[in-house]
PDB file of C-alpha atoms in Angstrom:
ATOM      1  CA  MET A   1      77.947 132.276  11.500  1.00  0.00           C
ATOM      2  CA  LYS A   2      79.949 134.999   9.729  1.00  0.00           C
ATOM      3  CA  GLY A   3      82.505 132.645   8.249  1.00  0.00           C
ATOM      4  CA  TYR A   4      83.562 131.056  11.549  1.00  0.00           C
ATOM      5  CA  GLU A   5      82.514 127.692  10.166  1.00  0.00           C
ATOM      6  CA  ASP A   6      85.451 127.997   7.751  1.00  0.00           C
ATOM      7  CA  VAL A   7      87.852 127.753  10.702  1.00  0.00           C
ATOM      8  CA  ILE A   8      86.183 124.594  11.994  1.00  0.00           C
ATOM      9  CA  LEU A   9      85.681 123.001   8.599  1.00  0.00           C
ATOM     10  CA  GLY A  10      89.159 124.046   7.510  1.00  0.00           C
ATOM     11  CA  LYS A  11      90.765 122.253  10.448  1.00  0.00           C
ATOM     12  CA  LEU A  12      88.625 119.172   9.832  1.00  0.00           C
ATOM     13  CA  SER A  13      89.598 119.284   6.166  1.00  0.00           C
ATOM     14  CA  LEU A  14      93.308 119.345   7.027  1.00  0.00           C
ATOM     15  CA  LEU A  15      92.815 116.380   9.356  1.00  0.00           C
ATOM     16  CA  LYS A  16      90.882 114.526   6.670  1.00  0.00           C
ATOM     17  CA  LYS A  17      93.639 115.170   4.113  1.00  0.00           C
ATOM     18  CA  ASP A  18      96.150 113.674   6.576  1.00  0.00           C
ATOM     19  CA  ILE A  19      94.115 110.518   7.148  1.00  0.00           C
ATOM     20  CA  PHE A  20      92.420 109.938   3.810  1.00  0.00           C
ATOM     21  CA  ARG A  21      94.249 110.436   0.554  1.00  0.00           C
ATOM     22  CA  SER A  22      92.287 111.321  -2.547  1.00  0.00           C
ATOM     23  CA  ARG A  23      91.069 108.289  -4.440  1.00  0.00           C
ATOM     24  CA  PHE A  24      92.318 109.919  -7.626  1.00  0.00           C
ATOM     25  CA  SER A  25      95.954 109.432  -8.513  1.00  0.00           C
ATOM     26  CA  GLN A  26      95.688 111.210 -11.852  1.00  0.00           C
ATOM     27  CA  VAL A  27      93.513 113.617 -13.799  1.00  0.00           C
ATOM     28  CA  GLU A  28      90.330 111.869 -14.936  1.00  0.00           C
ATOM     29  CA  TYR A  29      87.104 112.850 -16.643  1.00  0.00           C
ATOM     30  CA  LYS A  30      83.825 111.205 -17.531  1.00  0.00           C
ATOM     31  CA  ILE A  31      81.288 112.228 -20.143  1.00  0.00           C
ATOM     32  CA  ILE A  32      77.572 111.850 -19.464  1.00  0.00           C
ATOM     33  CA  GLY A  33      75.099 112.257 -22.309  1.00  0.00           C
ATOM     34  CA  LYS A  34      75.245 113.251 -25.974  1.00  0.00           C
ATOM     35  CA  LYS A  35      73.689 116.703 -26.093  1.00  0.00           C
ATOM     36  CA  LYS A  36      75.180 119.437 -28.284  1.00  0.00           C
ATOM     37  CA  LYS A  37      75.712 121.786 -25.337  1.00  0.00           C
ATOM     38  CA  ALA A  38      78.029 120.847 -22.490  1.00  0.00           C
ATOM     39  CA  VAL A  39      78.647 121.848 -18.892  1.00  0.00           C
ATOM     40  CA  ILE A  40      82.099 120.928 -17.605  1.00  0.00           C
ATOM     41  CA  TYR A  41      82.543 120.806 -13.832  1.00  0.00           C
ATOM     42  CA  TYR A  42      85.804 121.281 -11.897  1.00  0.00           C
ATOM     43  CA  HIS A  43      85.689 120.618  -8.156  1.00  0.00           C
ATOM     44  CA  GLY A  44      87.473 122.200  -5.215  1.00  0.00           C
ATOM     45  CA  TRP A  45      90.769 121.132  -3.687  1.00  0.00           C
ATOM     46  CA  GLY A  46      90.497 117.751  -1.977  1.00  0.00           C
ATOM     47  CA  SER A  47      86.900 117.273  -3.122  1.00  0.00           C
ATOM     48  CA  SER A  48      85.479 115.294  -6.046  1.00  0.00           C
ATOM     49  CA  SER A  49      82.960 115.624  -8.844  1.00  0.00           C
ATOM     50  CA  ASP A  50      80.440 113.775  -6.643  1.00  0.00           C
ATOM     51  CA  VAL A  51      79.414 117.146  -5.208  1.00  0.00           C
ATOM     52  CA  PHE A  52      77.947 118.068  -8.606  1.00  0.00           C
ATOM     53  CA  ALA A  53      75.412 115.204  -8.430  1.00  0.00           C
ATOM     54  CA  PHE A  54      72.329 117.383  -7.831  1.00  0.00           C
ATOM     55  CA  LEU A  55      73.056 119.780 -10.692  1.00  0.00           C
ATOM     56  CA  LYS A  56      74.153 116.910 -12.932  1.00  0.00           C
ATOM     57  CA  ASN A  57      70.793 115.199 -12.463  1.00  0.00           C
ATOM     58  CA  LYS A  58      68.975 118.432 -13.257  1.00  0.00           C
ATOM     59  CA  LEU A  59      71.089 119.612 -16.187  1.00  0.00           C
ATOM     60  CA  GLU A  60      71.685 116.358 -18.040  1.00  0.00           C
ATOM     61  CA  LYS A  61      68.252 116.637 -19.650  1.00  0.00           C
ATOM     62  CA  ASP A  62      69.584 119.473 -21.786  1.00  0.00           C
ATOM     63  CA  TYR A  63      73.375 119.299 -21.524  1.00  0.00           C
ATOM     64  CA  THR A  64      76.196 116.843 -21.882  1.00  0.00           C
ATOM     65  CA  ILE A  65      77.870 116.782 -18.467  1.00  0.00           C
ATOM     66  CA  ILE A  66      81.647 116.400 -18.256  1.00  0.00           C
ATOM     67  CA  LEU A  67      83.001 115.799 -14.761  1.00  0.00           C
ATOM     68  CA  PHE A  68      86.669 116.243 -13.904  1.00  0.00           C
ATOM     69  CA  ASP A  69      88.553 114.746 -10.971  1.00  0.00           C
ATOM     70  CA  TYR A  70      92.173 115.243  -9.961  1.00  0.00           C
ATOM     71  CA  PRO A  71      94.443 114.254  -7.078  1.00  0.00           C
ATOM     72  CA  LEU A  72      95.068 116.233  -3.907  1.00  0.00           C
ATOM     73  CA  ASP A  73      98.572 117.169  -5.030  1.00  0.00           C
ATOM     74  CA  VAL A  74      97.171 119.256  -7.856  1.00  0.00           C
ATOM     75  CA  ILE A  75      98.199 121.911  -5.328  1.00  0.00           C
ATOM     76  CA  THR A  76     101.599 121.249  -3.820  1.00  0.00           C
ATOM     77  CA  SER A  77     104.704 123.018  -2.550  1.00  0.00           C
ATOM     78  CA  ASP A  78     106.309 121.780  -5.768  1.00  0.00           C
ATOM     79  CA  THR A  79     105.146 124.886  -7.606  1.00  0.00           C
ATOM     80  CA  LYS A  80     106.125 123.665 -11.076  1.00  0.00           C
ATOM     81  CA  LYS A  81     104.079 120.503 -10.505  1.00  0.00           C
ATOM     82  CA  THR A  82     100.986 122.605  -9.812  1.00  0.00           C
ATOM     83  CA  VAL A  83     101.490 124.529 -13.066  1.00  0.00           C
ATOM     84  CA  ALA A  84     101.934 121.211 -14.885  1.00  0.00           C
ATOM     85  CA  TYR A  85      98.636 119.954 -13.460  1.00  0.00           C
ATOM     86  CA  PHE A  86      96.830 123.041 -14.758  1.00  0.00           C
ATOM     87  CA  GLU A  87      98.329 122.378 -18.195  1.00  0.00           C
ATOM     88  CA  GLU A  88      97.313 118.718 -18.040  1.00  0.00           C
ATOM     89  CA  ILE A  89      93.733 119.558 -17.073  1.00  0.00           C
ATOM     90  CA  LEU A  90      93.607 122.021 -19.977  1.00  0.00           C
ATOM     91  CA  LEU A  91      94.846 119.322 -22.363  1.00  0.00           C
ATOM     92  CA  LYS A  92      92.328 116.770 -21.099  1.00  0.00           C
ATOM     93  CA  THR A  93      89.548 119.353 -21.290  1.00  0.00           C
ATOM     94  CA  ARG A  94      90.335 119.745 -24.988  1.00  0.00           C
ATOM     95  CA  GLN A  95      90.276 115.948 -25.336  1.00  0.00           C
ATOM     96  CA  ALA A  96      86.921 115.699 -23.555  1.00  0.00           C
ATOM     97  CA  ILE A  97      85.380 118.393 -25.764  1.00  0.00           C
ATOM     98  CA  LYS A  98      86.596 116.652 -28.913  1.00  0.00           C
ATOM     99  CA  GLU A  99      85.480 113.240 -27.677  1.00  0.00           C
ATOM    100  CA  SER A 100      82.004 114.449 -26.716  1.00  0.00           C
ATOM    101  CA  ASN A 101      81.547 116.259 -30.055  1.00  0.00           C
ATOM    102  CA  VAL A 102      79.725 119.180 -28.429  1.00  0.00           C
ATOM    103  CA  GLU A 103      79.120 122.499 -30.144  1.00  0.00           C
ATOM    104  CA  GLU A 104      78.867 124.727 -27.069  1.00  0.00           C
ATOM    105  CA  VAL A 105      80.954 124.565 -23.899  1.00  0.00           C
ATOM    106  CA  ASN A 106      80.122 126.060 -20.507  1.00  0.00           C
ATOM    107  CA  LEU A 107      82.250 125.793 -17.372  1.00  0.00           C
ATOM    108  CA  PHE A 108      81.321 125.540 -13.695  1.00  0.00           C
ATOM    109  CA  GLY A 109      84.160 125.709 -11.170  1.00  0.00           C
ATOM    110  CA  THR A 110      83.990 125.575  -7.380  1.00  0.00           C
ATOM    111  CA  SER A 111      86.870 127.091  -5.381  1.00  0.00           C
ATOM    112  CA  LEU A 112      90.049 125.641  -6.994  1.00  0.00           C
ATOM    113  CA  GLY A 113      87.796 124.612  -9.882  1.00  0.00           C
ATOM    114  CA  GLY A 114      87.024 128.278 -10.413  1.00  0.00           C
ATOM    115  CA  PHE A 115      90.723 129.083 -10.745  1.00  0.00           C
ATOM    116  CA  LEU A 116      90.995 126.273 -13.292  1.00  0.00           C
ATOM    117  CA  SER A 117      87.932 127.560 -15.163  1.00  0.00           C
ATOM    118  CA  VAL A 118      89.396 131.037 -15.621  1.00  0.00           C
ATOM    119  CA  TYR A 119      92.703 129.556 -16.827  1.00  0.00           C
ATOM    120  CA  ILE A 120      90.914 127.297 -19.313  1.00  0.00           C
ATOM    121  CA  ALA A 121      88.490 129.970 -20.562  1.00  0.00           C
ATOM    122  CA  LYS A 122      91.491 132.050 -21.612  1.00  0.00           C
ATOM    123  CA  ARG A 123      92.679 129.216 -23.875  1.00  0.00           C
ATOM    124  CA  ILE A 124      89.508 127.510 -25.141  1.00  0.00           C
ATOM    125  CA  ARG A 125      86.435 129.113 -26.656  1.00  0.00           C
ATOM    126  CA  ILE A 126      83.868 129.032 -23.861  1.00  0.00           C
ATOM    127  CA  ASN A 127      80.254 130.152 -24.049  1.00  0.00           C
ATOM    128  CA  LYS A 128      79.617 130.924 -20.368  1.00  0.00           C
ATOM    129  CA  MET A 129      81.405 130.366 -17.080  1.00  0.00           C
ATOM    130  CA  ILE A 130      80.094 129.965 -13.530  1.00  0.00           C
ATOM    131  CA  LEU A 131      82.544 130.518 -10.679  1.00  0.00           C
ATOM    132  CA  SER A 132      81.807 129.645  -7.068  1.00  0.00           C
ATOM    133  CA  VAL A 133      83.986 131.197  -4.316  1.00  0.00           C
ATOM    134  CA  ALA A 134      86.996 131.593  -6.618  1.00  0.00           C
ATOM    135  CA  GLY A 135      89.542 134.390  -6.507  1.00  0.00           C
ATOM    136  CA  SER A 136      91.972 136.426  -8.531  1.00  0.00           C
ATOM    137  CA  ARG A 137      95.286 135.042  -7.252  1.00  0.00           C
ATOM    138  CA  LEU A 138      95.960 131.420  -6.337  1.00  0.00           C
ATOM    139  CA  SER A 139      99.357 132.444  -4.974  1.00  0.00           C
ATOM    140  CA  ASP A 140      97.898 134.963  -2.509  1.00  0.00           C
ATOM    141  CA  VAL A 141      95.103 132.595  -1.490  1.00  0.00           C
ATOM    142  CA  PHE A 142      97.522 129.858  -0.488  1.00  0.00           C
ATOM    143  CA  TRP A 143      99.666 132.400   1.354  1.00  0.00           C
ATOM    144  CA  THR A 144      96.733 133.822   3.365  1.00  0.00           C
ATOM    145  CA  SER A 145      94.230 130.946   3.565  1.00  0.00           C
ATOM    146  CA  ILE A 146      93.598 128.815   6.652  1.00  0.00           C
ATOM    147  CA  ALA A 147      93.414 125.859   4.258  1.00  0.00           C
ATOM    148  CA  GLY A 148      96.811 126.608   2.756  1.00  0.00           C
ATOM    149  CA  VAL A 149      98.802 126.635   5.998  1.00  0.00           C
ATOM    150  CA  ARG A 150     100.814 123.497   5.305  1.00  0.00           C
ATOM    151  CA  ILE A 151     101.584 124.451   1.722  1.00  0.00           C
ATOM    152  CA  LYS A 152     102.851 127.815   2.966  1.00  0.00           C
ATOM    153  CA  GLU A 153     104.919 126.186   5.723  1.00  0.00           C
ATOM    154  CA  ALA A 154     106.547 123.859   3.205  1.00  0.00           C
ATOM    155  CA  LEU A 155     107.277 126.764   0.863  1.00  0.00           C
ATOM    156  CA  VAL A 156     108.775 128.874   3.656  1.00  0.00           C
ATOM    157  CA  LYS A 157     111.089 125.980   4.560  1.00  0.00           C
ATOM    158  CA  LYS A 158     112.276 126.034   0.951  1.00  0.00           C
ATOM    159  CA  GLY A 159     113.041 129.739   1.275  1.00  0.00           C
ATOM    160  CA  TYR A 160     110.013 131.074  -0.590  1.00  0.00           C
ATOM    161  CA  ASP A 161     108.245 134.341   0.111  1.00  0.00           C
ATOM    162  CA  LEU A 162     104.959 135.532  -1.385  1.00  0.00           C
ATOM    163  CA  ARG A 163     106.659 137.458  -4.177  1.00  0.00           C
ATOM    164  CA  GLN A 164     108.471 134.348  -5.377  1.00  0.00           C
ATOM    165  CA  LEU A 165     105.286 132.265  -5.267  1.00  0.00           C
ATOM    166  CA  GLN A 166     103.453 134.954  -7.226  1.00  0.00           C
ATOM    167  CA  GLU A 167     106.136 134.787  -9.884  1.00  0.00           C
ATOM    168  CA  GLU A 168     106.084 130.972 -10.092  1.00  0.00           C
ATOM    169  CA  TRP A 169     102.279 130.847 -10.341  1.00  0.00           C
ATOM    170  CA  LYS A 170     101.830 133.928 -12.525  1.00  0.00           C
ATOM    171  CA  ALA A 171     101.017 131.720 -15.521  1.00  0.00           C
ATOM    172  CA  ILE A 172      98.009 130.219 -13.734  1.00  0.00           C
ATOM    173  CA  ASP A 173      96.833 133.076 -11.499  1.00  0.00           C
ATOM    174  CA  PRO A 174      93.368 134.131 -12.756  1.00  0.00           C
ATOM    175  CA  ILE A 175      94.141 137.846 -12.713  1.00  0.00           C
ATOM    176  CA  TYR A 176      96.619 137.227 -15.556  1.00  0.00           C
ATOM    177  CA  ASN A 177      94.185 134.996 -17.461  1.00  0.00           C
ATOM    178  CA  ILE A 178      91.185 137.257 -17.907  1.00  0.00           C
ATOM    179  CA  SER A 179      88.960 136.564 -20.916  1.00  0.00           C
ATOM    180  CA  LYS A 180      85.755 138.101 -22.225  1.00  0.00           C
ATOM    181  CA  THR A 181      83.733 135.023 -21.288  1.00  0.00           C
ATOM    182  CA  LYS A 182      80.307 135.899 -19.896  1.00  0.00           C
ATOM    183  CA  THR A 183      80.586 135.003 -16.225  1.00  0.00           C
ATOM    184  CA  LEU A 184      78.386 134.447 -13.175  1.00  0.00           C
ATOM    185  CA  ALA A 185      80.380 134.661  -9.946  1.00  0.00           C
ATOM    186  CA  TYR A 186      79.065 133.412  -6.613  1.00  0.00           C
ATOM    187  CA  THR A 187      81.060 135.116  -3.857  1.00  0.00           C
ATOM    188  CA  SER A 188      81.212 135.045  -0.054  1.00  0.00           C
ATOM    189  CA  LEU A 189      81.846 138.187   1.961  1.00  0.00           C
ATOM    190  CA  ARG A 190      82.768 136.110   5.054  1.00  0.00           C
ATOM    191  CA  ASP A 191      85.056 133.661   3.253  1.00  0.00           C
ATOM    192  CA  ARG A 192      88.225 132.752   5.178  1.00  0.00           C
ATOM    193  CA  ILE A 193      89.558 130.334   2.576  1.00  0.00           C
ATOM    194  CA  VAL A 194      89.469 132.615  -0.465  1.00  0.00           C
ATOM    195  CA  LEU A 195      89.325 136.090   1.059  1.00  0.00           C
ATOM    196  CA  TYR A 196      86.613 138.310  -0.384  1.00  0.00           C
ATOM    197  CA  GLN A 197      89.155 140.882  -1.569  1.00  0.00           C
ATOM    198  CA  PHE A 198      90.428 138.314  -4.090  1.00  0.00           C
ATOM    199  CA  GLN A 199      86.905 137.292  -5.100  1.00  0.00           C
ATOM    200  CA  GLU A 200      85.929 140.925  -5.638  1.00  0.00           C
ATOM    201  CA  GLU A 201      89.054 141.613  -7.697  1.00  0.00           C
ATOM    202  CA  LEU A 202      88.185 138.714  -9.999  1.00  0.00           C
ATOM    203  CA  VAL A 203      84.553 139.818 -10.349  1.00  0.00           C
ATOM    204  CA  ARG A 204      85.683 143.271 -11.438  1.00  0.00           C
ATOM    205  CA  ALA A 205      88.347 141.979 -13.826  1.00  0.00           C
ATOM    206  CA  LEU A 206      85.861 139.655 -15.545  1.00  0.00           C
ATOM    207  CA  ASP A 207      82.993 142.162 -15.372  1.00  0.00           C
ATOM    208  CA  ALA A 208      81.001 139.260 -13.948  1.00  0.00           C
ATOM    209  CA  LYS A 209      77.482 139.142 -12.612  1.00  0.00           C
ATOM    210  CA  GLU A 210      77.939 138.705  -8.860  1.00  0.00           C
ATOM    211  CA  ILE A 211      75.741 136.867  -6.370  1.00  0.00           C
ATOM    212  CA  ARG A 212      77.214 137.647  -2.961  1.00  0.00           C
ATOM    213  CA  GLU A 213      76.638 135.621   0.203  1.00  0.00           C
ATOM    214  CA  GLU A 214      76.935 137.854   3.278  1.00  0.00           C
ATOM    215  CA  THR A 215      76.471 135.352   6.119  1.00  0.00           C
ATOM    216  CA  PHE A 216      78.253 132.093   5.423  1.00  0.00           C
ATOM    217  CA  GLY A 217      81.875 131.327   4.598  1.00  0.00           C
ATOM    218  CA  HIS A 218      83.601 129.332   1.895  1.00  0.00           C
ATOM    219  CA  ASP A 219      82.400 125.756   2.307  1.00  0.00           C
ATOM    220  CA  VAL A 220      78.778 126.434   3.197  1.00  0.00           C
ATOM    221  CA  THR A 221      78.460 128.988   0.409  1.00  0.00           C
ATOM    222  CA  GLY A 222      80.028 126.581  -2.063  1.00  0.00           C
ATOM    223  CA  GLY A 223      77.584 123.877  -1.019  1.00  0.00           C
ATOM    224  CA  LYS A 224      74.602 126.214  -1.364  1.00  0.00           C
ATOM    225  CA  ASN A 225      75.667 127.231  -4.842  1.00  0.00           C
ATOM    226  CA  LEU A 226      75.728 123.585  -5.948  1.00  0.00           C
ATOM    227  CA  MET A 227      72.013 123.420  -5.151  1.00  0.00           C
ATOM    228  CA  ASP A 228      71.019 126.608  -6.990  1.00  0.00           C
ATOM    229  CA  TYR A 229      69.631 124.975 -10.118  1.00  0.00           C
ATOM    230  CA  LYS A 230      67.216 127.803 -10.952  1.00  0.00           C
ATOM    231  CA  THR A 231      69.902 130.496 -11.138  1.00  0.00           C
ATOM    232  CA  VAL A 232      72.372 128.261 -12.974  1.00  0.00           C
ATOM    233  CA  LYS A 233      69.805 127.212 -15.583  1.00  0.00           C
ATOM    234  CA  GLU A 234      68.614 130.781 -16.137  1.00  0.00           C
ATOM    235  CA  PHE A 235      72.164 132.039 -16.569  1.00  0.00           C
ATOM    236  CA  LEU A 236      73.077 129.309 -19.054  1.00  0.00           C
ATOM    237  CA  GLU A 237      69.948 129.866 -21.143  1.00  0.00           C
ATOM    238  CA  LYS A 238      69.704 133.668 -21.052  1.00  0.00           C
TER     239      LYS A 238
END
């Protein structure tokens, strides 16, 4: 399919966002279990923590699972609002860790959730981090992505160019938030949402272990990764 499914799924996703608003109006989290080690999951833009159900059911035998959800306008043409959402999710991550009383914290982020994971790992002590189809620069992704067309259009109407967006989102762009956290990065060579050049740049900056998908694009790869219990478990326990 060579990533062409991203074009189809991207258009369907835009239509879905027009018709159905996210059921989340604020940042929320739920804690499942009372184990000493935790896995915190951050979902992709316009998705929900429901997609983590398979891995949750597998991992909760050994880990406390903390699932985050946030509204669609976590990414918006109001650039300061997006930065504020990142800060809020960081704050609530700290709250969730304290509330769950865990001793070890691991992160798993899909797409936008991967951008959040890198931002949070720079500010909280994290044991290990798993990133799925995430990239180095949120600003560039939303300027080049087929899923970011309407955000870009709204920004252009406000007089923005890419350089200005890069400056406004510099605080949250992963390339400026690199930590020494041990990282597994699932990437997609055919990705048309988060172009591979940005995924590769992040892999190199983090010195991450890379598992690269060479056939499918963003959404299918992301879905596959959420079913890869064996690799996830081995990485967390190694």
